[in-house]
mmCIF file of C-alpha atoms and ligand atoms in Angstrom:
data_model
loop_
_atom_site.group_PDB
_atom_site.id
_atom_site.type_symbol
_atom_site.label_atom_id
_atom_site.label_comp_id
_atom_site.label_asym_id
_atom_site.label_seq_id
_atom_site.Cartn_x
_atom_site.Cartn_y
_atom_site.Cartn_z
ATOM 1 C CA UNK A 1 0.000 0.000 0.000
ATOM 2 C CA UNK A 2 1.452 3.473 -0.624
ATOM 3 C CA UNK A 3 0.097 5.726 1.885
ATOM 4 C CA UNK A 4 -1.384 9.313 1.172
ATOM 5 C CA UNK A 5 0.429 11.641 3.205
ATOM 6 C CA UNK A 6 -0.415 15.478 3.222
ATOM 7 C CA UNK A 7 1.752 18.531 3.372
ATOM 8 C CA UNK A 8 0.447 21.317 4.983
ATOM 9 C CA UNK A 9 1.172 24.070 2.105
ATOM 10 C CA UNK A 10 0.264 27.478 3.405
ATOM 11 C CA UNK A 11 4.508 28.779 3.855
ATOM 12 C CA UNK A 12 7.708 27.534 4.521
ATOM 13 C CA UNK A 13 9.696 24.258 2.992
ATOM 14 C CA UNK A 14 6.242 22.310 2.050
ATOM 15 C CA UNK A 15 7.934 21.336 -1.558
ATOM 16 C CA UNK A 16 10.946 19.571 -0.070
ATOM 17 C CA UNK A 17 9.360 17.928 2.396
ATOM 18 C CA UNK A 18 6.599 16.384 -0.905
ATOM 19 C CA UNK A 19 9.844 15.393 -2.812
ATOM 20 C CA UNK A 20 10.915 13.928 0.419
ATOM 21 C CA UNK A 21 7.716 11.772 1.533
ATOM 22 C CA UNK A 22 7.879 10.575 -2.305
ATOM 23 C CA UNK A 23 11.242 9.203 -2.073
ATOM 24 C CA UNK A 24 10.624 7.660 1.342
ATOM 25 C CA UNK A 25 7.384 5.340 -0.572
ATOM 26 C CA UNK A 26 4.438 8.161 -0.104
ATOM 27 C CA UNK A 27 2.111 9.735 -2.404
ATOM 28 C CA UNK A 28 2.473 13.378 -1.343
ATOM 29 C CA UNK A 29 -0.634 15.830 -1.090
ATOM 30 C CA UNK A 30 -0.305 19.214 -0.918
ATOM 31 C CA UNK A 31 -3.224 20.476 2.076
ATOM 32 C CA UNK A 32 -4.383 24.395 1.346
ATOM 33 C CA UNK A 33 -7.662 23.772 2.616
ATOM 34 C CA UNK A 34 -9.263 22.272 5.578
ATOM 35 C CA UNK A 35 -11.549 19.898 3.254
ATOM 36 C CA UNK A 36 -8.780 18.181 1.698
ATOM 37 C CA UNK A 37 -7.574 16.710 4.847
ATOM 38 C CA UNK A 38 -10.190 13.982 4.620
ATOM 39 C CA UNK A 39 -8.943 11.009 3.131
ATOM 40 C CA UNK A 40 -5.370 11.485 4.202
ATOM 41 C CA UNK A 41 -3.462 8.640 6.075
ATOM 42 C CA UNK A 42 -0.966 11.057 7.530
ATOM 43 C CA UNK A 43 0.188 14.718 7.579
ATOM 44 C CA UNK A 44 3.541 16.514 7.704
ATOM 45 C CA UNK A 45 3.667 20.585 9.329
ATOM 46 C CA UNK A 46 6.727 22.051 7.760
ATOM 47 C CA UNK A 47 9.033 24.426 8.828
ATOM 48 C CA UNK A 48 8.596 27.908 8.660
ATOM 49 C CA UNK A 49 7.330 30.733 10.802
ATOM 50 C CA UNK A 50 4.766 29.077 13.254
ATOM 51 C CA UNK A 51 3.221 32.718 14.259
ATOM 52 C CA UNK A 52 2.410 33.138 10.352
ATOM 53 C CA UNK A 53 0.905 29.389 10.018
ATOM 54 C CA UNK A 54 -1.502 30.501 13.252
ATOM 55 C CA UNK A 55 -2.549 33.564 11.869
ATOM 56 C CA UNK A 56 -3.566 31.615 8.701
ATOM 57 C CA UNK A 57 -5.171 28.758 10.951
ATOM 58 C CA UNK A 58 -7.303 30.293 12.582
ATOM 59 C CA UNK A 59 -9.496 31.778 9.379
ATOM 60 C CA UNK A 60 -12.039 29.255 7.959
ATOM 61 C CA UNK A 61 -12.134 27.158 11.156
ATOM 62 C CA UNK A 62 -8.692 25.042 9.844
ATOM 63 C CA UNK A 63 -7.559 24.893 13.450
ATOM 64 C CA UNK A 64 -9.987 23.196 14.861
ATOM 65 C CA UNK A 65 -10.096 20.485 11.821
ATOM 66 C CA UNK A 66 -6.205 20.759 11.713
ATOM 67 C CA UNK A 67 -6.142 19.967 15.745
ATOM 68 C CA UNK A 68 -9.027 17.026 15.351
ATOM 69 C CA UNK A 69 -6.751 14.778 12.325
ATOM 70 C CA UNK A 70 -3.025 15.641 14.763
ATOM 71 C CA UNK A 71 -5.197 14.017 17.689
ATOM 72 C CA UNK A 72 -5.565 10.802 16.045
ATOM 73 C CA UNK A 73 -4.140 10.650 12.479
ATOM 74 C CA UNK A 74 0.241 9.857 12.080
ATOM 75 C CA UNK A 75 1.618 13.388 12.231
ATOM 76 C CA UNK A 76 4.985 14.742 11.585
ATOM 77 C CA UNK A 77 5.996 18.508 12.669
ATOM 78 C CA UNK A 78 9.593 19.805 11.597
ATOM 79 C CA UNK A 79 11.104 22.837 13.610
ATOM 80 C CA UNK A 80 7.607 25.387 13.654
ATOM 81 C CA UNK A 81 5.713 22.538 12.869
ATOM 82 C CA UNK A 82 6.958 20.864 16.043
ATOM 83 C CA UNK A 83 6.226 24.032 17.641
ATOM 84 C CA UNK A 84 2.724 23.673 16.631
ATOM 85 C CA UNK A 85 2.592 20.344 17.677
ATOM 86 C CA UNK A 86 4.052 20.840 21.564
ATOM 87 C CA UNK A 87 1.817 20.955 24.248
ATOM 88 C CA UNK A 88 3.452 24.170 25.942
ATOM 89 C CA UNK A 89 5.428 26.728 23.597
ATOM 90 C CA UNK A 90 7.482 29.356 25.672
ATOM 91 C CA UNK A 91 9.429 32.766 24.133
ATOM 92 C CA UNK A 92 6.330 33.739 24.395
ATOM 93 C CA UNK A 93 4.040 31.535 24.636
ATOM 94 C CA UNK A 94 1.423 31.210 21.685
ATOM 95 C CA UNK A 95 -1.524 29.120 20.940
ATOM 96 C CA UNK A 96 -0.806 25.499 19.571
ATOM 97 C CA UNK A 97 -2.494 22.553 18.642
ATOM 98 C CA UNK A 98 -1.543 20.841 21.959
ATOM 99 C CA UNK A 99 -1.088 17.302 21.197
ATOM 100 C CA UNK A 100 2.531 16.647 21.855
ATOM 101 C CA UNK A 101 3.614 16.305 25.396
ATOM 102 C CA UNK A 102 6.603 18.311 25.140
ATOM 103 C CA UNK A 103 7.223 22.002 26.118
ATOM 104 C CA UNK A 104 9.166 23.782 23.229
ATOM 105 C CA UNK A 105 10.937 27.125 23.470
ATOM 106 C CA UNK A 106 11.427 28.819 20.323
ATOM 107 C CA UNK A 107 14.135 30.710 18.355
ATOM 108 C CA UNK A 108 16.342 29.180 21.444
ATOM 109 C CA UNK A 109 19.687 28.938 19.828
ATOM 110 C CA UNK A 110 19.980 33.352 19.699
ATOM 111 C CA UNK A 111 20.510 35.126 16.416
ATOM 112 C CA UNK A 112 24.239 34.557 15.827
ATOM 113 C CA UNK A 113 24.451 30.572 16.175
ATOM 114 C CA UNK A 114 20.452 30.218 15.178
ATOM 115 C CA UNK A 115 21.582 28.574 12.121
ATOM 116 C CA UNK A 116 23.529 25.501 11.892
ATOM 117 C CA UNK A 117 24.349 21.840 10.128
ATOM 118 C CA UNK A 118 25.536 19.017 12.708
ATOM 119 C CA UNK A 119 25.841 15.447 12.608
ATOM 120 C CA UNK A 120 25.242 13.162 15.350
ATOM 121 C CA UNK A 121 23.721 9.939 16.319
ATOM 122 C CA UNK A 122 19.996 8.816 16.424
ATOM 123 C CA UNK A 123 18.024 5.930 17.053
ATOM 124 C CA UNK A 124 17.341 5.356 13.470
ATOM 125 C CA UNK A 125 19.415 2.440 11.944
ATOM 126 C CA UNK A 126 22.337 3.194 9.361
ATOM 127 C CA UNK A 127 24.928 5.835 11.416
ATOM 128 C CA UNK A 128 25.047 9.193 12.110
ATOM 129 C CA UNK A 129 22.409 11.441 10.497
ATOM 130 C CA UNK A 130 23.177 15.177 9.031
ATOM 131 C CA UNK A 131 20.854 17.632 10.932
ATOM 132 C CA UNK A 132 19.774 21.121 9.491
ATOM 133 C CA UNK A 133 18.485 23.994 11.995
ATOM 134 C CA UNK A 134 16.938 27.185 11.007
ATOM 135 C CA UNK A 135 16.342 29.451 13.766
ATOM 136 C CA UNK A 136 15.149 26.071 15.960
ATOM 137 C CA UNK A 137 13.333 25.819 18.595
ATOM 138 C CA UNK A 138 13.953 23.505 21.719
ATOM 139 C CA UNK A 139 12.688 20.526 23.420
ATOM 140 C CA UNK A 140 13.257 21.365 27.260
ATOM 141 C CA UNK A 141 10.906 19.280 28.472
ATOM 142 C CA UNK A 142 9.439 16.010 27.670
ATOM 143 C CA UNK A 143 6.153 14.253 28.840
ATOM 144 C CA UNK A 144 6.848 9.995 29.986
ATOM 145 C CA UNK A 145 5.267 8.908 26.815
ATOM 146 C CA UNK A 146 7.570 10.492 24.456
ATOM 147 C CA UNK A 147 10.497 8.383 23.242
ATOM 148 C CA UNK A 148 13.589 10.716 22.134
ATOM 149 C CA UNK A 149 15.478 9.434 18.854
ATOM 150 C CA UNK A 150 18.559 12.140 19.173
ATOM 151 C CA UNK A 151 19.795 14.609 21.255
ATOM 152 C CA UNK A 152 21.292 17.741 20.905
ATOM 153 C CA UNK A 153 23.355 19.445 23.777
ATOM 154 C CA UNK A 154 21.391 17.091 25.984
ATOM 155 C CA UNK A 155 17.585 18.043 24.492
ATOM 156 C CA UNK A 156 15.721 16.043 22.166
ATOM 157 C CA UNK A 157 15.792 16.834 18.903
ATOM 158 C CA UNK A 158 13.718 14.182 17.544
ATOM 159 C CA UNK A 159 10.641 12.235 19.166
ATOM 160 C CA UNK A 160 8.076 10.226 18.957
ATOM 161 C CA UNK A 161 4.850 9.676 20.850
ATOM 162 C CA UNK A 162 2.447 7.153 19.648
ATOM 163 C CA UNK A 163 1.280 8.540 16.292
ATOM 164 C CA UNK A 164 3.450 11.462 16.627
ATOM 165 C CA UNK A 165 6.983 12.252 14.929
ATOM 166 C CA UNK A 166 8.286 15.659 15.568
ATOM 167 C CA UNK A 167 11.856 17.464 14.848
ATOM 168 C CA UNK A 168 13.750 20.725 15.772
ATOM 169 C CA UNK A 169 15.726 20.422 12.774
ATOM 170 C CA UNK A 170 14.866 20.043 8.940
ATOM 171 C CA UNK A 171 15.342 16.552 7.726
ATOM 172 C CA UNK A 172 13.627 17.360 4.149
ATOM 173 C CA UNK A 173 16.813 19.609 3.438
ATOM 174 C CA UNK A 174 19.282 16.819 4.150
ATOM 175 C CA UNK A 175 19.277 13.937 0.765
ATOM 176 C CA UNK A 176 19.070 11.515 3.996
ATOM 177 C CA UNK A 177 15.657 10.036 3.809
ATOM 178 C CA UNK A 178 15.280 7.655 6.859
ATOM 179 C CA UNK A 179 13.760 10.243 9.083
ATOM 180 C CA UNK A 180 11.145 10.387 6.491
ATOM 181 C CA UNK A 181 10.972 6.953 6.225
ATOM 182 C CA UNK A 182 10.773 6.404 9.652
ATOM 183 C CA UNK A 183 7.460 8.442 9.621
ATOM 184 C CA UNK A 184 6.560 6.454 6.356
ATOM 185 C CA UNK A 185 6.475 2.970 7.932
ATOM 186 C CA UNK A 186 4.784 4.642 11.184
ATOM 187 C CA UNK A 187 1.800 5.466 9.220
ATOM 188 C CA UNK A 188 1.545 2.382 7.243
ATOM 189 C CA UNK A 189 2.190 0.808 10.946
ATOM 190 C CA UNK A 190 -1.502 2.416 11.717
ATOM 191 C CA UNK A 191 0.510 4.205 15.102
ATOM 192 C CA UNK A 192 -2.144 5.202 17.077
ATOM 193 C CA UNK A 193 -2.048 7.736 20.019
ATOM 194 C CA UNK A 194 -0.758 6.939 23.253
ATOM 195 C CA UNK A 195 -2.729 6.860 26.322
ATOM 196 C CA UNK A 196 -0.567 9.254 28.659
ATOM 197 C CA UNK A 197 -2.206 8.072 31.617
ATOM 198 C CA UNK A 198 -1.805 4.420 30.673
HETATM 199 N N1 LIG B 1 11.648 30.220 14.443
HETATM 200 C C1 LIG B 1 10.494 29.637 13.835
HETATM 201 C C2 LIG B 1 9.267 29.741 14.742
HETATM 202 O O1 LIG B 1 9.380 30.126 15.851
HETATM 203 C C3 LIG B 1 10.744 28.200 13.440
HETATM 204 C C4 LIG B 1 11.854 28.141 12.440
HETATM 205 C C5 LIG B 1 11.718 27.049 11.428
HETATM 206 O O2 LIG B 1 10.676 26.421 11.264
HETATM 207 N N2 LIG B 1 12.768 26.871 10.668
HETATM 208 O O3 LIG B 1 8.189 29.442 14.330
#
């Protein structure tokens, strides 16, 4: 089966991370529009400005459709996407869609090193994995039913909770695919969310 995974297309890197979902195995779907979220087996949030994606959101009642698929449906959020995701957002704090237990600070790496390309290890298979951060936010604190796949300076940089995948930094800009991958085989896995109380 090759799983339909949308793209949520309003700003930021939306084409790289299509080209990227189609070289992991995916048919990729640009999303515009609440409506064409039905039908979707998963969703990526891109990077980008996650202020700018709100403000856009919250016209035409998207939020609250966007917020009901993230609840349930395999979701991957990259850098403000992740932002979007987190639970808590600090510096300052902004609305969200509140499904990741994490607490994310943005823009946390200051102007002059906000930018950067490291390598380091991850729970993924196949070595160390090239890592690309824009102006990234940061993972300072993580709920008990999120598993962290790489660190960075001692904070997660990658995670996953139940149907959730989420990343400071921009795997769609690296030609390393197995981050999307990973999110590839956890929709076609049917990863449903976890039960934080469980
Ligand atoms: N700094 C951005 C924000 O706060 C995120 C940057 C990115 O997505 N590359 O939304």
């Amino acid at each position: 089966m090759i799983p339909r995974i949308g793209v949520l297309a309003i700003q930021g890197d939306y084409e790289a991370h299509a080209r990227a979902l189609r070289e992991a195995g995916a048919e990729a779907v640009l999303v515009r529009k609440p409506e064409q979220l039905s039908g979707l087996d998963g969703l990526v949030l891109p990077g980008g400005e996650s202020t700018t994606f709100l403000k856009f959101l919250e016209r035409d009642g998207f939020l609250g459709v966007l917020r009901e698929f993230v609840s349930i449906k395999p979701t991957f959020g990259t850098c403000a996407g992740c932002i979007l995701l987190a639970e808590e957002v600090l510096r300052p704090a902004q609305e969200s869609l509140g499904v990741l237990h994490a607490t994310v600070e943005r823009n946390a790496y200051g102007r002059q090193i906000d930018s950067s390309i490291q390598v380091a290890e991850t729970a993924l298979k196949g070595g160390p994995l090239e890592m690309v951060y824009i102006r990234a936010p940061r993972i300072v604190n993580t709920g008990a039913d999120v598993r962290v796949l790489a660190e960075r300076d001692g904070f997660p940089v990658l995670v996953e909770q139940g149907h959730l995948l989420a990343s400071t930094f921009h795997p769609e800009l690296s030609a390393d695919r197995r981050v999307h991958r990973h999110f590839v085989e956890m929709v076609l896995a049917g990863r449903e969310p976890s039960n934080r109380n469980s």
